[in-house]
Every structure is written in structure tokens, then in C-alpha cells.
Amino acid sequence: GAVVSQHPSWVICKSGTSVKIECRSLDFQATTMFWYRQFPKQSLMLMATSNEGSKATYEQGVEKDKFLINHASLTLSTLTVTSAHPEDSSFYICSARKRTGPNTEAFFGQGTRLTVV
Amino acid sequence: AQSVAQPEDQVNVAEGNPLTVKCTYSVSGNPYLFWYVQYPNRGLQFLLKYITGDNLVKGSYGFEAEFNKSQTSFHLKKPSALVSDSALYFCAVRARNSGNTPLVFGKGTRLSVIA
């Protein structure tokens, strides 16, 4: 199988600080990773698409200066929530697709519960 | 544009009874279709996918789904529900030849299996 590890699983931070979330593909290479945000009892909202070695593509309405995404290697993408505010509190989920196979499913991390106080 | 509709926010079923979670999709051309399950405070777990071939797809934990092109549906089914099946279920679609685009998800259906 393919394993995606997301860290941390949960984090509490003070308003105004920055938080970094890591997403790693443990046993495969992922040229593309996706970052989602999920509000309670709602579906996943795509935030950005992250391609290894290039700038992330952000969805409309997502502030790229607030949600910094770095995809420095084929196995690691990071999401940094800068100057976090309580309204940024949410469940953030990453997913990764294998380097080969256009019809492959996406593999998801376990998610990160961010609480900004 | 691609889209997925899951018409039911909540499905309740008694343990041992068959369950169905509905999904319809809209996509240009032929689709790749997926079902995922999410347990509380967890990421999504892959259940099954339709790529091509047999319209009836069997997946993990006894789940199956039937691709119906004429009705543009991909309903998830299980012959006998377990309490442990209670979770949030997401249907997703990608168009073929859509490059490296992300999956498009439905809003999810919460399944409650009652003992």
C-alpha cells in the first residue's frame, strides 16, 4: 500500500503565531500533493495543489501569503499557516498521488486538527 | 466542470440490514470514480474505485459499488451493515485525461448503523 504521514495530528497555538504542518509520502514518490481544509460536518475544500520543485497553485479565495506551501522533495510537502487567527482553526488534510498512474487513487494523511486560541 | 452529488446528509440503517449510500456525478467524458471513508478526526481511507471494465466494483470491508453510466451514478452498497461501518463517506470523481488534477469530492454522507 501507499502511506501518507501527516504531522502533527493536532496542534494548539496562540493567535498571531505560525504553525507548520508536514505531509510525507513514506513509501512512494509523489510529484503532486494536495492540501484540503475541512470544516465540521462538511466536505473537503481544496486549498492548493503542490508540485515538487515549483510554486503551489492556490484555489480561488485561498490566501497564498497566509497559507505557505513548500514541496521541496518528492516525499515532503509542508503547509505553514502564518499569523494564525481563531478563524483558521480547522482540520487540514493532505493527500498525495503516486508519480505514475493517472488513474490512481489519492492517498490521504491522517489530518491535523489546528486550534488557534 | 466536474461535480459530485451525495443527496443524503445522513443514512440510518439497522445492523445486519443492507445499506446504500448514493452518489451521482457530472464530468466531461468518462470518469474515474472513488469512495472514501472518514472516521472522526482521521484522514480519508480509500474503499474502492472504478476505472474501467466490470461495472460492479468490490472494495475493502465488504463494500461494493456499481457504476451506472446512463444514470451517472456510483452508489456504495454493503449487503449487511456493521455498527463499525458508522462513519462519514465521500464519493469522488476525476475525468479521464484530466492530467494531474485533484479529486472532486461530494459533501459526504454520514452513515449510522444502529445495533
Short mmCIF file of N, CA and C in Angstrom, two decimals, chain B:
data_model
loop_
_atom_site.label_atom_id
_atom_site.label_comp_id
_atom_site.label_asym_id
_atom_site.label_seq_id
_atom_site.Cartn_x
_atom_site.Cartn_y
_atom_site.Cartn_z
N ALA B 1 -16.92 21.23 -16.19
CA ALA B 1 -16.60 21.16 -14.76
C ALA B 1 -17.08 19.84 -14.20
N GLN B 2 -16.34 19.37 -13.23
CA GLN B 2 -16.69 18.10 -12.60
C GLN B 2 -17.43 18.38 -11.30
N SER B 3 -18.36 17.53 -10.97
CA SER B 3 -19.07 17.68 -9.70
C SER B 3 -19.59 16.34 -9.23
N VAL B 4 -19.82 16.25 -7.95
CA VAL B 4 -20.35 15.05 -7.33
C VAL B 4 -21.48 15.45 -6.41
N ALA B 5 -22.55 14.70 -6.46
CA ALA B 5 -23.69 14.95 -5.58
C ALA B 5 -23.94 13.73 -4.70
N GLN B 6 -24.00 13.96 -3.43
CA GLN B 6 -24.42 12.95 -2.48
C GLN B 6 -25.69 13.49 -1.85
N PRO B 7 -26.82 13.01 -2.31
CA PRO B 7 -28.09 13.65 -1.95
C PRO B 7 -28.50 13.50 -0.50
N GLU B 8 -27.92 12.55 0.19
CA GLU B 8 -28.31 12.31 1.59
C GLU B 8 -27.22 12.77 2.54
N ASP B 9 -27.58 13.64 3.48
CA ASP B 9 -26.63 14.03 4.50
C ASP B 9 -26.40 12.90 5.50
N GLN B 10 -27.47 12.13 5.74
CA GLN B 10 -27.43 11.11 6.77
C GLN B 10 -28.19 9.89 6.29
N VAL B 11 -27.62 8.73 6.56
CA VAL B 11 -28.29 7.46 6.28
C VAL B 11 -28.26 6.63 7.56
N ASN B 12 -29.42 6.17 7.97
CA ASN B 12 -29.52 5.31 9.15
C ASN B 12 -29.95 3.92 8.72
N VAL B 13 -29.29 2.92 9.27
CA VAL B 13 -29.64 1.55 8.92
C VAL B 13 -29.41 0.66 10.13
N ALA B 14 -30.22 -0.36 10.26
CA ALA B 14 -30.07 -1.29 11.36
C ALA B 14 -28.96 -2.29 11.04
N GLU B 15 -28.26 -2.68 12.07
CA GLU B 15 -27.18 -3.65 11.89
C GLU B 15 -27.73 -4.93 11.26
N GLY B 16 -26.98 -5.43 10.28
CA GLY B 16 -27.40 -6.64 9.59
C GLY B 16 -28.22 -6.38 8.34
N ASN B 17 -28.74 -5.18 8.22
CA ASN B 17 -29.51 -4.83 7.02
C ASN B 17 -28.58 -4.33 5.92
N PRO B 18 -29.03 -4.41 4.67
CA PRO B 18 -28.22 -3.86 3.59
C PRO B 18 -28.21 -2.33 3.65
N LEU B 19 -27.12 -1.75 3.18
CA LEU B 19 -27.01 -0.30 3.17
C LEU B 19 -26.66 0.19 1.77
N THR B 20 -27.14 1.38 1.47
CA THR B 20 -26.80 2.05 0.21
C THR B 20 -26.52 3.51 0.51
N VAL B 21 -25.40 4.00 0.00
CA VAL B 21 -25.08 5.42 0.08
C VAL B 21 -24.99 5.91 -1.36
N LYS B 22 -25.80 6.92 -1.67
CA LYS B 22 -25.96 7.33 -3.06
C LYS B 22 -24.93 8.37 -3.51
N CYS B 23 -24.60 8.28 -4.80
CA CYS B 23 -23.66 9.22 -5.40
C CYS B 23 -23.97 9.36 -6.88
N THR B 24 -24.09 10.58 -7.34
CA THR B 24 -24.17 10.84 -8.78
C THR B 24 -23.10 11.84 -9.13
N TYR B 25 -22.68 11.83 -10.38
CA TYR B 25 -21.55 12.65 -10.77
C TYR B 25 -21.84 13.35 -12.10
N SER B 26 -21.04 14.36 -12.35
CA SER B 26 -21.09 15.05 -13.63
C SER B 26 -19.66 15.31 -14.06
N VAL B 27 -19.32 14.83 -15.26
CA VAL B 27 -17.96 15.01 -15.76
C VAL B 27 -17.98 14.93 -17.27
N SER B 28 -17.06 15.61 -17.89
CA SER B 28 -16.93 15.52 -19.34
C SER B 28 -16.19 14.25 -19.69
N GLY B 29 -16.80 13.44 -20.51
CA GLY B 29 -16.16 12.19 -20.88
C GLY B 29 -16.36 11.12 -19.81
N ASN B 30 -15.48 10.13 -19.85
CA ASN B 30 -15.60 9.02 -18.91
C ASN B 30 -14.90 9.34 -17.59
N PRO B 31 -15.47 8.85 -16.51
CA PRO B 31 -14.92 9.21 -15.20
C PRO B 31 -14.08 8.10 -14.57
N TYR B 32 -13.22 8.54 -13.65
CA TYR B 32 -12.68 7.66 -12.62
C TYR B 32 -13.48 8.00 -11.36
N LEU B 33 -13.99 6.98 -10.68
CA LEU B 33 -14.84 7.21 -9.52
C LEU B 33 -14.26 6.51 -8.30
N PHE B 34 -14.41 7.14 -7.15
CA PHE B 34 -13.80 6.65 -5.92
C PHE B 34 -14.78 6.79 -4.76
N TRP B 35 -14.61 5.90 -3.78
CA TRP B 35 -15.27 6.05 -2.50
C TRP B 35 -14.21 6.03 -1.40
N TYR B 36 -14.40 6.97 -0.45
CA TYR B 36 -13.52 7.04 0.71
C TYR B 36 -14.38 7.05 1.97
N VAL B 37 -13.80 6.60 3.07
CA VAL B 37 -14.48 6.65 4.37
C VAL B 37 -13.61 7.44 5.34
N GLN B 38 -14.26 8.21 6.19
CA GLN B 38 -13.55 9.00 7.18
C GLN B 38 -14.14 8.74 8.56
N TYR B 39 -13.26 8.34 9.48
CA TYR B 39 -13.65 8.19 10.88
C TYR B 39 -13.31 9.49 11.61
N PRO B 40 -13.93 9.74 12.76
CA PRO B 40 -13.74 11.02 13.46
C PRO B 40 -12.28 11.39 13.66
N ASN B 41 -11.95 12.62 13.31
CA ASN B 41 -10.60 13.16 13.48
C ASN B 41 -9.53 12.34 12.77
N ARG B 42 -9.89 11.74 11.68
CA ARG B 42 -8.94 10.97 10.89
C ARG B 42 -8.98 11.42 9.44
N GLY B 43 -7.95 11.07 8.71
CA GLY B 43 -7.95 11.32 7.27
C GLY B 43 -8.88 10.36 6.56
N LEU B 44 -8.85 10.44 5.23
CA LEU B 44 -9.73 9.59 4.45
C LEU B 44 -9.05 8.26 4.13
N GLN B 45 -9.84 7.21 4.20
CA GLN B 45 -9.34 5.90 3.83
C GLN B 45 -10.01 5.46 2.53
N PHE B 46 -9.20 4.97 1.62
CA PHE B 46 -9.69 4.52 0.32
C PHE B 46 -10.50 3.24 0.48
N LEU B 47 -11.68 3.19 -0.15
CA LEU B 47 -12.51 1.99 -0.12
C LEU B 47 -12.47 1.22 -1.43
N LEU B 48 -12.72 1.94 -2.52
CA LEU B 48 -12.76 1.28 -3.82
C LEU B 48 -12.75 2.33 -4.93
N LYS B 49 -12.53 1.86 -6.14
CA LYS B 49 -12.52 2.76 -7.28
C LYS B 49 -13.02 2.04 -8.53
N TYR B 50 -13.61 2.82 -9.42
CA TYR B 50 -13.97 2.33 -10.74
C TYR B 50 -13.07 3.02 -11.76
N ILE B 51 -12.41 2.18 -12.55
CA ILE B 51 -11.54 2.72 -13.60
C ILE B 51 -12.11 2.35 -14.97
N THR B 52 -12.30 1.05 -15.16
CA THR B 52 -12.87 0.56 -16.40
C THR B 52 -13.27 -0.88 -16.18
N GLY B 53 -13.97 -1.47 -17.17
CA GLY B 53 -14.30 -2.88 -17.05
C GLY B 53 -15.60 -3.12 -16.34
N ASP B 54 -15.62 -4.13 -15.49
CA ASP B 54 -16.83 -4.55 -14.81
C ASP B 54 -17.45 -3.38 -14.04
N ASN B 55 -18.74 -3.20 -14.24
CA ASN B 55 -19.41 -2.07 -13.58
C ASN B 55 -19.54 -2.27 -12.08
N LEU B 56 -19.49 -3.49 -11.61
CA LEU B 56 -19.58 -3.76 -10.17
C LEU B 56 -18.17 -3.87 -9.62
N VAL B 57 -17.88 -2.98 -8.71
CA VAL B 57 -16.54 -2.93 -8.13
C VAL B 57 -16.61 -3.36 -6.68
N LYS B 58 -15.73 -4.26 -6.30
CA LYS B 58 -15.68 -4.69 -4.91
C LYS B 58 -14.48 -4.05 -4.23
N GLY B 59 -14.70 -3.65 -2.98
CA GLY B 59 -13.64 -2.95 -2.26
C GLY B 59 -13.40 -3.52 -0.89
N SER B 60 -12.86 -2.65 -0.04
CA SER B 60 -12.49 -3.05 1.32
C SER B 60 -13.72 -3.23 2.19
N TYR B 61 -13.55 -4.04 3.25
CA TYR B 61 -14.54 -4.21 4.32
C TYR B 61 -15.91 -4.66 3.80
N GLY B 62 -15.95 -5.35 2.67
CA GLY B 62 -17.21 -5.88 2.16
C GLY B 62 -18.04 -4.90 1.37
N PHE B 63 -17.52 -3.71 1.15
CA PHE B 63 -18.24 -2.71 0.36
C PHE B 63 -18.09 -2.97 -1.14
N GLU B 64 -19.10 -2.56 -1.86
CA GLU B 64 -19.06 -2.62 -3.31
C GLU B 64 -19.81 -1.43 -3.87
N ALA B 65 -19.57 -1.13 -5.13
CA ALA B 65 -20.27 -0.01 -5.77
C ALA B 65 -20.51 -0.37 -7.22
N GLU B 66 -21.61 0.13 -7.75
CA GLU B 66 -21.96 -0.17 -9.13
C GLU B 66 -21.95 1.09 -9.97
N PHE B 67 -21.16 1.07 -11.00
CA PHE B 67 -21.09 2.18 -11.94
C PHE B 67 -22.24 2.06 -12.94
N ASN B 68 -23.05 3.11 -13.03
CA ASN B 68 -24.17 3.13 -13.96
C ASN B 68 -24.00 4.36 -14.84
N LYS B 69 -23.53 4.13 -16.05
CA LYS B 69 -23.21 5.26 -16.92
C LYS B 69 -24.46 6.04 -17.32
N SER B 70 -25.54 5.33 -17.62
CA SER B 70 -26.74 6.02 -18.08
C SER B 70 -27.35 6.90 -17.00
N GLN B 71 -27.21 6.48 -15.76
CA GLN B 71 -27.73 7.28 -14.66
C GLN B 71 -26.65 8.13 -14.00
N THR B 72 -25.46 8.07 -14.51
CA THR B 72 -24.29 8.78 -13.95
C THR B 72 -24.25 8.61 -12.43
N SER B 73 -24.35 7.36 -12.01
CA SER B 73 -24.35 7.08 -10.58
C SER B 73 -23.26 6.09 -10.21
N PHE B 74 -22.91 6.11 -8.94
CA PHE B 74 -21.88 5.20 -8.41
C PHE B 74 -22.22 4.97 -6.94
N HIS B 75 -23.34 4.30 -6.70
CA HIS B 75 -23.82 4.10 -5.33
C HIS B 75 -22.98 3.06 -4.60
N LEU B 76 -22.73 3.35 -3.35
CA LEU B 76 -21.97 2.44 -2.49
C LEU B 76 -22.95 1.51 -1.77
N LYS B 77 -22.59 0.22 -1.70
CA LYS B 77 -23.50 -0.74 -1.09
C LYS B 77 -22.73 -1.73 -0.23
N LYS B 78 -23.49 -2.31 0.71
CA LYS B 78 -22.96 -3.39 1.51
C LYS B 78 -24.14 -4.28 1.89
N PRO B 79 -24.01 -5.59 1.73
CA PRO B 79 -25.16 -6.48 1.97
C PRO B 79 -25.63 -6.50 3.42
N SER B 80 -24.69 -6.38 4.36
CA SER B 80 -25.04 -6.49 5.77
C SER B 80 -24.21 -5.49 6.57
N ALA B 81 -24.86 -4.48 7.09
CA ALA B 81 -24.15 -3.39 7.77
C ALA B 81 -23.69 -3.81 9.16
N LEU B 82 -22.54 -3.24 9.55
CA LEU B 82 -21.99 -3.42 10.89
C LEU B 82 -21.99 -2.09 11.63
N VAL B 83 -22.08 -2.15 12.94
CA VAL B 83 -22.01 -0.91 13.72
C VAL B 83 -20.71 -0.17 13.42
N SER B 84 -19.65 -0.92 13.21
CA SER B 84 -18.35 -0.32 12.95
C SER B 84 -18.27 0.37 11.59
N ASP B 85 -19.28 0.20 10.76
CA ASP B 85 -19.32 0.92 9.47
C ASP B 85 -19.77 2.37 9.64
N SER B 86 -20.24 2.71 10.83
CA SER B 86 -20.69 4.08 11.08
C SER B 86 -19.53 5.05 10.88
N ALA B 87 -19.68 5.97 9.95
CA ALA B 87 -18.60 6.90 9.59
C ALA B 87 -19.14 7.87 8.55
N LEU B 88 -18.24 8.70 8.06
CA LEU B 88 -18.58 9.67 7.02
C LEU B 88 -18.01 9.15 5.69
N TYR B 89 -18.86 9.10 4.68
CA TYR B 89 -18.47 8.51 3.40
C TYR B 89 -18.46 9.58 2.32
N PHE B 90 -17.38 9.58 1.54
CA PHE B 90 -17.23 10.55 0.47
C PHE B 90 -17.09 9.85 -0.87
N CYS B 91 -17.84 10.34 -1.84
CA CYS B 91 -17.70 9.92 -3.22
C CYS B 91 -16.84 10.96 -3.95
N ALA B 92 -16.01 10.54 -4.89
CA ALA B 92 -15.14 11.48 -5.59
C ALA B 92 -15.01 11.07 -7.05
N VAL B 93 -14.69 12.05 -7.88
CA VAL B 93 -14.58 11.81 -9.32
C VAL B 93 -13.40 12.55 -9.91
N ARG B 94 -12.81 11.98 -10.92
CA ARG B 94 -11.85 12.66 -11.78
C ARG B 94 -12.19 12.28 -13.21
N ALA B 95 -12.02 13.25 -14.10
CA ALA B 95 -12.22 12.95 -15.51
C ALA B 95 -10.97 12.28 -16.07
N ARG B 96 -11.18 11.36 -16.98
CA ARG B 96 -10.03 10.78 -17.67
C ARG B 96 -9.32 11.86 -18.46
N ASN B 97 -8.03 11.66 -18.64
CA ASN B 97 -7.24 12.63 -19.41
C ASN B 97 -7.32 14.04 -18.82
N SER B 98 -7.48 14.10 -17.51
CA SER B 98 -7.56 15.41 -16.87
C SER B 98 -6.24 15.82 -16.27
N GLY B 99 -5.19 15.10 -16.64
CA GLY B 99 -3.88 15.46 -16.14
C GLY B 99 -3.76 15.16 -14.67
N ASN B 100 -3.07 16.05 -13.99
CA ASN B 100 -2.78 15.83 -12.58
C ASN B 100 -3.74 16.58 -11.69
N THR B 101 -4.99 16.59 -12.03
CA THR B 101 -5.97 17.37 -11.27
C THR B 101 -6.39 16.61 -10.02
N PRO B 102 -6.85 17.35 -9.03
CA PRO B 102 -7.28 16.68 -7.79
C PRO B 102 -8.64 16.02 -7.97
N LEU B 103 -8.95 15.18 -7.02
CA LEU B 103 -10.28 14.60 -6.98
C LEU B 103 -11.29 15.67 -6.59
N VAL B 104 -12.48 15.53 -7.13
CA VAL B 104 -13.59 16.39 -6.72
C VAL B 104 -14.49 15.55 -5.82
N PHE B 105 -14.75 16.05 -4.63
CA PHE B 105 -15.50 15.29 -3.64
C PHE B 105 -16.94 15.75 -3.53
N GLY B 106 -17.80 14.82 -3.17
CA GLY B 106 -19.14 15.17 -2.73
C GLY B 106 -19.06 15.71 -1.31
N LYS B 107 -20.20 16.14 -0.80
CA LYS B 107 -20.20 16.77 0.53
C LYS B 107 -20.18 15.76 1.65
N GLY B 108 -20.33 14.50 1.29
CA GLY B 108 -20.26 13.46 2.32
C GLY B 108 -21.62 13.03 2.81
N THR B 109 -21.70 11.78 3.20
CA THR B 109 -22.91 11.19 3.79
C THR B 109 -22.53 10.50 5.08
N ARG B 110 -23.20 10.89 6.14
CA ARG B 110 -22.91 10.26 7.42
C ARG B 110 -23.78 9.01 7.57
N LEU B 111 -23.11 7.89 7.75
CA LEU B 111 -23.80 6.61 7.91
C LEU B 111 -23.83 6.24 9.39
N SER B 112 -24.99 5.95 9.89
CA SER B 112 -25.15 5.47 11.27
C SER B 112 -25.78 4.09 11.22
N VAL B 113 -25.06 3.13 11.76
CA VAL B 113 -25.58 1.77 11.83
C VAL B 113 -25.97 1.51 13.28
N ILE B 114 -27.22 1.16 13.46
CA ILE B 114 -27.77 1.03 14.81
C ILE B 114 -27.87 -0.44 15.18
N ALA B 115 -27.36 -0.74 16.36
CA ALA B 115 -27.38 -2.13 16.83
C ALA B 115 -28.79 -2.58 17.18
#
